[in-house]
Amino acid sequence: MKKFVADNKKWFMGLIVCLLIAVIFPQVVRIRFVWNLLSLILVWAIVGMGWNVIGGYCGQVSNGHSLFYGIGAYTVAITCRYWKLSPWISIWIGAAISVALAFIMGKPLLRLKGHVFAISTMALAECGRIIFINWKWVGGATGVYIYTKNVNEWLYMQFKNPLNYYYVFLVFTVAILIVIKALDKSKFFYYLRTIKGNEMAAESVGVNAAKYKNRAYMMSAAIVSIGGSLYA
């Protein structure tokens, strides 16, 4: 860890400066709309970092990540609605479900190339949408009502002050950003870059392209699912 920080001192200095601005800004601009907008920016930043693992590093353009986003959101909503489970726990359940689904679907999907893969992932997300809007147990097209009174607002992440959402989301965003940065120079991410550059050449030097693409897809799904959970 010390070596990682020492090797990326300038990056961490920049992160600290940005973090200080991010913490102080909403205290200066005390407008509810701005707070909500900042919270949404952080959610989409998490989703963007998740998509970037498969799309940016690995070069596999997925148009179906809304499926994992929805799984994260629905997992939090359903477990809170029916079993009163804290979102602090169900966030990770949603991520685990998304990882399992990405593992199963990634096997056949990632055999496809280019625009065929992109269109296939889009079709998969559309299938998910149709299933959920017709599934009565999850509320169908109406959705799931999860707000409950007289509960611990920190335990159930139902804050009276919307600024608390922003700071919670900020912690998640920074944590995921640091994880991505830590993996940036790892063997795993170098393999992904090689696959993006030339998959055939990567395999010729011993990189198992199918395995690492599937791992990237699973990691990407987990991060996007977290973004969906926070949005819910």
mmCIF file of C-alpha atoms in Angstrom:
data_model
loop_
_atom_site.group_PDB
_atom_site.id
_atom_site.type_symbol
_atom_site.label_atom_id
_atom_site.label_comp_id
_atom_site.label_asym_id
_atom_site.label_seq_id
_atom_site.Cartn_x
_atom_site.Cartn_y
_atom_site.Cartn_z
ATOM 1 C CA MET A 1 0.000 0.000 0.000
ATOM 2 C CA LYS A 2 2.817 2.404 0.883
ATOM 3 C CA LYS A 3 4.514 1.673 -2.430
ATOM 4 C CA PHE A 4 1.251 2.261 -4.289
ATOM 5 C CA VAL A 5 0.783 5.641 -2.608
ATOM 6 C CA ALA A 6 4.443 6.602 -3.151
ATOM 7 C CA ASP A 7 4.299 5.659 -6.840
ATOM 8 C CA ASN A 8 1.137 7.714 -7.335
ATOM 9 C CA LYS A 9 1.875 10.658 -5.037
ATOM 10 C CA LYS A 10 0.788 13.326 -7.543
ATOM 11 C CA TRP A 11 -2.410 11.442 -8.327
ATOM 12 C CA PHE A 12 -3.295 11.168 -4.636
ATOM 13 C CA MET A 13 -2.482 14.855 -4.087
ATOM 14 C CA GLY A 14 -4.888 15.733 -6.898
ATOM 15 C CA LEU A 15 -7.496 13.372 -5.468
ATOM 16 C CA ILE A 16 -7.242 14.969 -2.016
ATOM 17 C CA VAL A 17 -7.651 18.475 -3.485
ATOM 18 C CA CYS A 18 -10.693 17.375 -5.518
ATOM 19 C CA LEU A 19 -12.108 15.597 -2.475
ATOM 20 C CA LEU A 20 -11.780 18.702 -0.314
ATOM 21 C CA ILE A 21 -13.588 20.755 -2.961
ATOM 22 C CA ALA A 22 -16.279 18.075 -3.234
ATOM 23 C CA VAL A 23 -16.781 18.083 0.559
ATOM 24 C CA ILE A 24 -16.839 21.881 0.958
ATOM 25 C CA PHE A 25 -18.815 22.881 -2.157
ATOM 26 C CA PRO A 26 -22.289 21.668 -1.022
ATOM 27 C CA GLN A 27 -21.752 23.379 2.331
ATOM 28 C CA VAL A 28 -21.288 26.670 0.489
ATOM 29 C CA VAL A 29 -23.987 26.158 -2.151
ATOM 30 C CA ARG A 30 -26.903 25.127 0.044
ATOM 31 C CA ILE A 31 -29.461 24.460 -2.683
ATOM 32 C CA ARG A 32 -31.392 21.198 -2.565
ATOM 33 C CA PHE A 33 -31.511 20.854 -6.366
ATOM 34 C CA VAL A 34 -27.711 21.193 -6.555
ATOM 35 C CA TRP A 35 -27.274 18.522 -3.867
ATOM 36 C CA ASN A 36 -29.542 16.122 -5.771
ATOM 37 C CA LEU A 37 -27.716 16.862 -9.022
ATOM 38 C CA LEU A 38 -24.325 16.215 -7.398
ATOM 39 C CA SER A 39 -25.611 12.913 -5.997
ATOM 40 C CA LEU A 40 -26.738 11.814 -9.462
ATOM 41 C CA ILE A 41 -23.371 12.843 -10.930
ATOM 42 C CA LEU A 42 -21.647 10.531 -8.435
ATOM 43 C CA VAL A 43 -23.999 7.642 -9.258
ATOM 44 C CA TRP A 44 -23.278 8.019 -12.972
ATOM 45 C CA ALA A 45 -19.560 8.354 -12.241
ATOM 46 C CA ILE A 46 -19.686 4.928 -10.557
ATOM 47 C CA VAL A 47 -21.604 3.487 -13.515
ATOM 48 C CA GLY A 48 -19.088 5.049 -15.908
ATOM 49 C CA MET A 49 -16.127 3.550 -14.055
ATOM 50 C CA GLY A 50 -17.840 0.169 -14.101
ATOM 51 C CA TRP A 51 -18.561 0.300 -17.832
ATOM 52 C CA ASN A 52 -15.015 1.469 -18.516
ATOM 53 C CA VAL A 53 -13.585 -1.834 -17.228
ATOM 54 C CA ILE A 54 -15.208 -3.809 -20.063
ATOM 55 C CA GLY A 55 -15.543 -1.049 -22.644
ATOM 56 C CA GLY A 56 -12.492 1.133 -22.058
ATOM 57 C CA TYR A 57 -9.842 -1.314 -20.881
ATOM 58 C CA CYS A 58 -11.045 -4.433 -22.694
ATOM 59 C CA GLY A 59 -12.542 -2.835 -25.789
ATOM 60 C CA GLN A 60 -15.846 -4.758 -25.614
ATOM 61 C CA VAL A 61 -18.605 -2.197 -26.198
ATOM 62 C CA SER A 62 -21.580 -3.272 -24.098
ATOM 63 C CA ASN A 63 -24.952 -1.572 -24.581
ATOM 64 C CA GLY A 64 -26.683 -3.736 -21.988
ATOM 65 C CA HIS A 65 -25.241 -2.636 -18.680
ATOM 66 C CA SER A 66 -28.591 -1.137 -17.736
ATOM 67 C CA LEU A 67 -29.512 -4.738 -16.843
ATOM 68 C CA PHE A 68 -26.930 -4.825 -14.027
ATOM 69 C CA TYR A 69 -27.884 -1.306 -12.977
ATOM 70 C CA GLY A 70 -31.495 -2.474 -12.678
ATOM 71 C CA ILE A 71 -30.528 -5.621 -10.785
ATOM 72 C CA GLY A 72 -28.690 -3.525 -8.195
ATOM 73 C CA ALA A 73 -31.649 -1.167 -7.809
ATOM 74 C CA TYR A 74 -34.284 -3.918 -7.630
ATOM 75 C CA THR A 75 -32.262 -5.998 -5.170
ATOM 76 C CA VAL A 76 -32.088 -3.104 -2.707
ATOM 77 C CA ALA A 77 -35.766 -2.259 -3.227
ATOM 78 C CA ILE A 78 -37.111 -5.811 -2.929
ATOM 79 C CA THR A 79 -35.022 -6.849 0.081
ATOM 80 C CA CYS A 80 -35.990 -3.636 1.877
ATOM 81 C CA ARG A 81 -39.664 -3.924 0.941
ATOM 82 C CA TYR A 82 -40.237 -7.582 1.817
ATOM 83 C CA TRP A 83 -37.513 -8.477 4.333
ATOM 84 C CA LYS A 84 -36.531 -5.071 5.798
ATOM 85 C CA LEU A 85 -32.901 -5.750 4.943
ATOM 86 C CA SER A 86 -30.497 -2.851 5.250
ATOM 87 C CA PRO A 87 -29.210 -1.442 1.922
ATOM 88 C CA TRP A 88 -25.685 -1.630 3.369
ATOM 89 C CA ILE A 89 -26.044 -5.413 3.030
ATOM 90 C CA SER A 90 -28.296 -5.698 -0.039
ATOM 91 C CA ILE A 91 -25.947 -3.545 -2.145
ATOM 92 C CA TRP A 92 -23.451 -6.419 -2.036
ATOM 93 C CA ILE A 93 -26.157 -9.029 -2.656
ATOM 94 C CA GLY A 94 -27.105 -7.141 -5.824
ATOM 95 C CA ALA A 95 -23.454 -6.993 -6.867
ATOM 96 C CA ALA A 96 -23.090 -10.755 -6.277
ATOM 97 C CA ILE A 97 -26.197 -11.509 -8.375
ATOM 98 C CA SER A 98 -24.863 -9.276 -11.157
ATOM 99 C CA VAL A 99 -21.468 -11.020 -11.048
ATOM 100 C CA ALA A 100 -23.136 -14.452 -11.255
ATOM 101 C CA LEU A 101 -25.333 -13.332 -14.158
ATOM 102 C CA ALA A 102 -22.374 -11.755 -15.951
ATOM 103 C CA PHE A 103 -20.398 -14.981 -15.519
ATOM 104 C CA ILE A 104 -23.201 -17.091 -17.014
ATOM 105 C CA MET A 105 -24.091 -14.690 -19.838
ATOM 106 C CA GLY A 106 -20.511 -13.671 -20.532
ATOM 107 C CA LYS A 107 -19.506 -17.142 -21.658
ATOM 108 C CA PRO A 108 -21.574 -17.093 -24.881
ATOM 109 C CA LEU A 109 -21.820 -13.314 -25.314
ATOM 110 C CA LEU A 110 -18.097 -12.590 -25.264
ATOM 111 C CA ARG A 111 -17.532 -15.018 -28.122
ATOM 112 C CA LEU A 112 -19.198 -12.390 -30.307
ATOM 113 C CA LYS A 113 -17.219 -9.531 -31.803
ATOM 114 C CA GLY A 114 -17.737 -5.829 -32.432
ATOM 115 C CA HIS A 115 -21.213 -4.582 -33.286
ATOM 116 C CA VAL A 116 -22.687 -8.097 -32.953
ATOM 117 C CA PHE A 117 -21.663 -8.155 -29.265
ATOM 118 C CA ALA A 118 -22.998 -4.607 -28.750
ATOM 119 C CA ILE A 119 -26.398 -5.432 -30.268
ATOM 120 C CA SER A 120 -26.621 -8.724 -28.357
ATOM 121 C CA THR A 121 -26.065 -6.994 -25.007
ATOM 122 C CA MET A 122 -28.711 -4.432 -25.948
ATOM 123 C CA ALA A 123 -31.170 -7.236 -26.679
ATOM 124 C CA LEU A 124 -30.374 -8.855 -23.330
ATOM 125 C CA ALA A 125 -31.089 -5.623 -21.462
ATOM 126 C CA GLU A 126 -34.386 -5.262 -23.337
ATOM 127 C CA CYS A 127 -35.352 -8.806 -22.307
ATOM 128 C CA GLY A 128 -34.625 -7.856 -18.695
ATOM 129 C CA ARG A 129 -36.775 -4.729 -18.992
ATOM 130 C CA ILE A 130 -39.737 -6.670 -20.363
ATOM 131 C CA ILE A 131 -39.443 -9.286 -17.592
ATOM 132 C CA PHE A 132 -39.364 -6.716 -14.800
ATOM 133 C CA ILE A 133 -42.201 -4.498 -16.025
ATOM 134 C CA ASN A 134 -44.442 -7.588 -16.267
ATOM 135 C CA TRP A 135 -43.343 -9.199 -12.984
ATOM 136 C CA LYS A 136 -46.038 -8.395 -10.413
ATOM 137 C CA TRP A 137 -43.941 -9.430 -7.403
ATOM 138 C CA VAL A 138 -41.525 -6.577 -8.091
ATOM 139 C CA GLY A 139 -44.307 -4.087 -8.768
ATOM 140 C CA GLY A 140 -44.428 -4.406 -12.548
ATOM 141 C CA ALA A 141 -44.482 -1.074 -14.377
ATOM 142 C CA THR A 142 -45.370 0.751 -11.134
ATOM 143 C CA GLY A 143 -42.201 -0.283 -9.332
ATOM 144 C CA VAL A 144 -41.477 -0.951 -5.657
ATOM 145 C CA TYR A 145 -42.298 1.495 -2.864
ATOM 146 C CA ILE A 146 -39.557 1.211 -0.242
ATOM 147 C CA TYR A 147 -39.811 4.286 1.973
ATOM 148 C CA THR A 148 -40.670 3.360 5.553
ATOM 149 C CA LYS A 149 -41.250 5.586 8.546
ATOM 150 C CA ASN A 150 -39.775 5.239 12.023
ATOM 151 C CA VAL A 151 -36.596 3.455 10.975
ATOM 152 C CA ASN A 152 -32.971 4.308 11.633
ATOM 153 C CA GLU A 153 -32.119 6.593 8.728
ATOM 154 C CA TRP A 154 -28.445 5.536 8.633
ATOM 155 C CA LEU A 155 -29.237 1.834 8.863
ATOM 156 C CA TYR A 156 -31.770 1.990 6.027
ATOM 157 C CA MET A 157 -30.123 4.838 4.102
ATOM 158 C CA GLN A 158 -33.355 6.878 4.153
ATOM 159 C CA PHE A 159 -32.006 10.272 5.107
ATOM 160 C CA LYS A 160 -34.111 13.276 6.005
ATOM 161 C CA ASN A 161 -31.256 15.499 4.891
ATOM 162 C CA PRO A 162 -30.534 14.815 1.176
ATOM 163 C CA LEU A 163 -26.960 16.024 1.631
ATOM 164 C CA ASN A 164 -26.198 12.795 3.496
ATOM 165 C CA TYR A 165 -26.829 10.852 0.270
ATOM 166 C CA TYR A 166 -24.229 12.948 -1.480
ATOM 167 C CA TYR A 167 -21.547 12.225 1.098
ATOM 168 C CA VAL A 168 -22.326 8.490 1.188
ATOM 169 C CA PHE A 169 -22.152 8.352 -2.613
ATOM 170 C CA LEU A 170 -18.906 10.322 -2.526
ATOM 171 C CA VAL A 171 -17.304 7.690 -0.278
ATOM 172 C CA PHE A 172 -18.368 4.895 -2.660
ATOM 173 C CA THR A 173 -17.133 6.845 -5.692
ATOM 174 C CA VAL A 174 -13.701 7.547 -4.196
ATOM 175 C CA ALA A 175 -13.332 3.940 -2.987
ATOM 176 C CA ILE A 176 -14.109 2.530 -6.443
ATOM 177 C CA LEU A 177 -11.826 5.101 -8.087
ATOM 178 C CA ILE A 178 -8.918 4.029 -5.862
ATOM 179 C CA VAL A 179 -9.577 0.336 -6.602
ATOM 180 C CA ILE A 180 -9.545 1.039 -10.357
ATOM 181 C CA LYS A 181 -6.346 3.058 -9.996
ATOM 182 C CA ALA A 182 -4.717 0.271 -7.980
ATOM 183 C CA LEU A 183 -5.580 -2.245 -10.705
ATOM 184 C CA ASP A 184 -4.527 0.065 -13.535
ATOM 185 C CA LYS A 185 -0.934 -1.237 -13.530
ATOM 186 C CA SER A 186 -1.849 -4.799 -12.604
ATOM 187 C CA LYS A 187 -1.266 -7.846 -14.808
ATOM 188 C CA PHE A 188 -5.038 -8.227 -15.161
ATOM 189 C CA PHE A 189 -5.540 -4.756 -16.644
ATOM 190 C CA TYR A 190 -2.465 -5.099 -18.875
ATOM 191 C CA TYR A 191 -4.013 -8.274 -20.259
ATOM 192 C CA LEU A 192 -7.242 -6.383 -20.915
ATOM 193 C CA ARG A 193 -5.357 -3.649 -22.786
ATOM 194 C CA THR A 194 -3.584 -6.319 -24.861
ATOM 195 C CA ILE A 195 -6.897 -7.957 -25.730
ATOM 196 C CA LYS A 196 -8.299 -4.567 -26.724
ATOM 197 C CA GLY A 197 -5.288 -3.872 -28.941
ATOM 198 C CA ASN A 198 -5.256 -7.229 -30.727
ATOM 199 C CA GLU A 199 -7.038 -10.245 -29.298
ATOM 200 C CA MET A 200 -5.354 -12.720 -31.649
ATOM 201 C CA ALA A 201 -1.908 -11.380 -30.777
ATOM 202 C CA ALA A 202 -2.770 -11.541 -27.055
ATOM 203 C CA GLU A 203 -3.708 -15.207 -27.345
ATOM 204 C CA SER A 204 -0.545 -15.936 -29.326
ATOM 205 C CA VAL A 205 1.574 -14.833 -26.334
ATOM 206 C CA GLY A 206 -0.401 -16.927 -23.834
ATOM 207 C CA VAL A 207 -3.189 -14.601 -22.681
ATOM 208 C CA ASN A 208 -6.452 -16.495 -22.171
ATOM 209 C CA ALA A 209 -8.666 -13.865 -23.813
ATOM 210 C CA ALA A 210 -11.978 -15.610 -23.043
ATOM 211 C CA LYS A 211 -11.163 -15.910 -19.332
ATOM 212 C CA TYR A 212 -9.992 -12.332 -18.859
ATOM 213 C CA LYS A 213 -12.816 -10.823 -20.896
ATOM 214 C CA ASN A 214 -15.279 -12.721 -18.707
ATOM 215 C CA ARG A 215 -13.550 -11.499 -15.539
ATOM 216 C CA ALA A 216 -13.678 -7.922 -16.827
ATOM 217 C CA TYR A 217 -17.377 -8.350 -17.618
ATOM 218 C CA MET A 218 -18.046 -9.638 -14.097
ATOM 219 C CA MET A 219 -16.112 -6.803 -12.444
ATOM 220 C CA SER A 220 -17.851 -4.259 -14.643
ATOM 221 C CA ALA A 221 -21.270 -5.711 -13.770
ATOM 222 C CA ALA A 222 -20.541 -5.545 -10.031
ATOM 223 C CA ILE A 223 -19.556 -1.863 -10.109
ATOM 224 C CA VAL A 224 -22.521 -0.854 -12.271
ATOM 225 C CA SER A 225 -24.817 -2.794 -9.917
ATOM 226 C CA ILE A 226 -23.492 -0.762 -6.975
ATOM 227 C CA GLY A 227 -24.388 2.418 -8.870
ATOM 228 C CA GLY A 228 -27.926 1.103 -9.399
ATOM 229 C CA SER A 229 -28.256 0.174 -5.727
ATOM 230 C CA LEU A 230 -27.258 3.664 -4.609
ATOM 231 C CA TYR A 231 -29.685 5.216 -7.067
ATOM 232 C CA ALA A 232 -32.527 3.185 -5.516
#
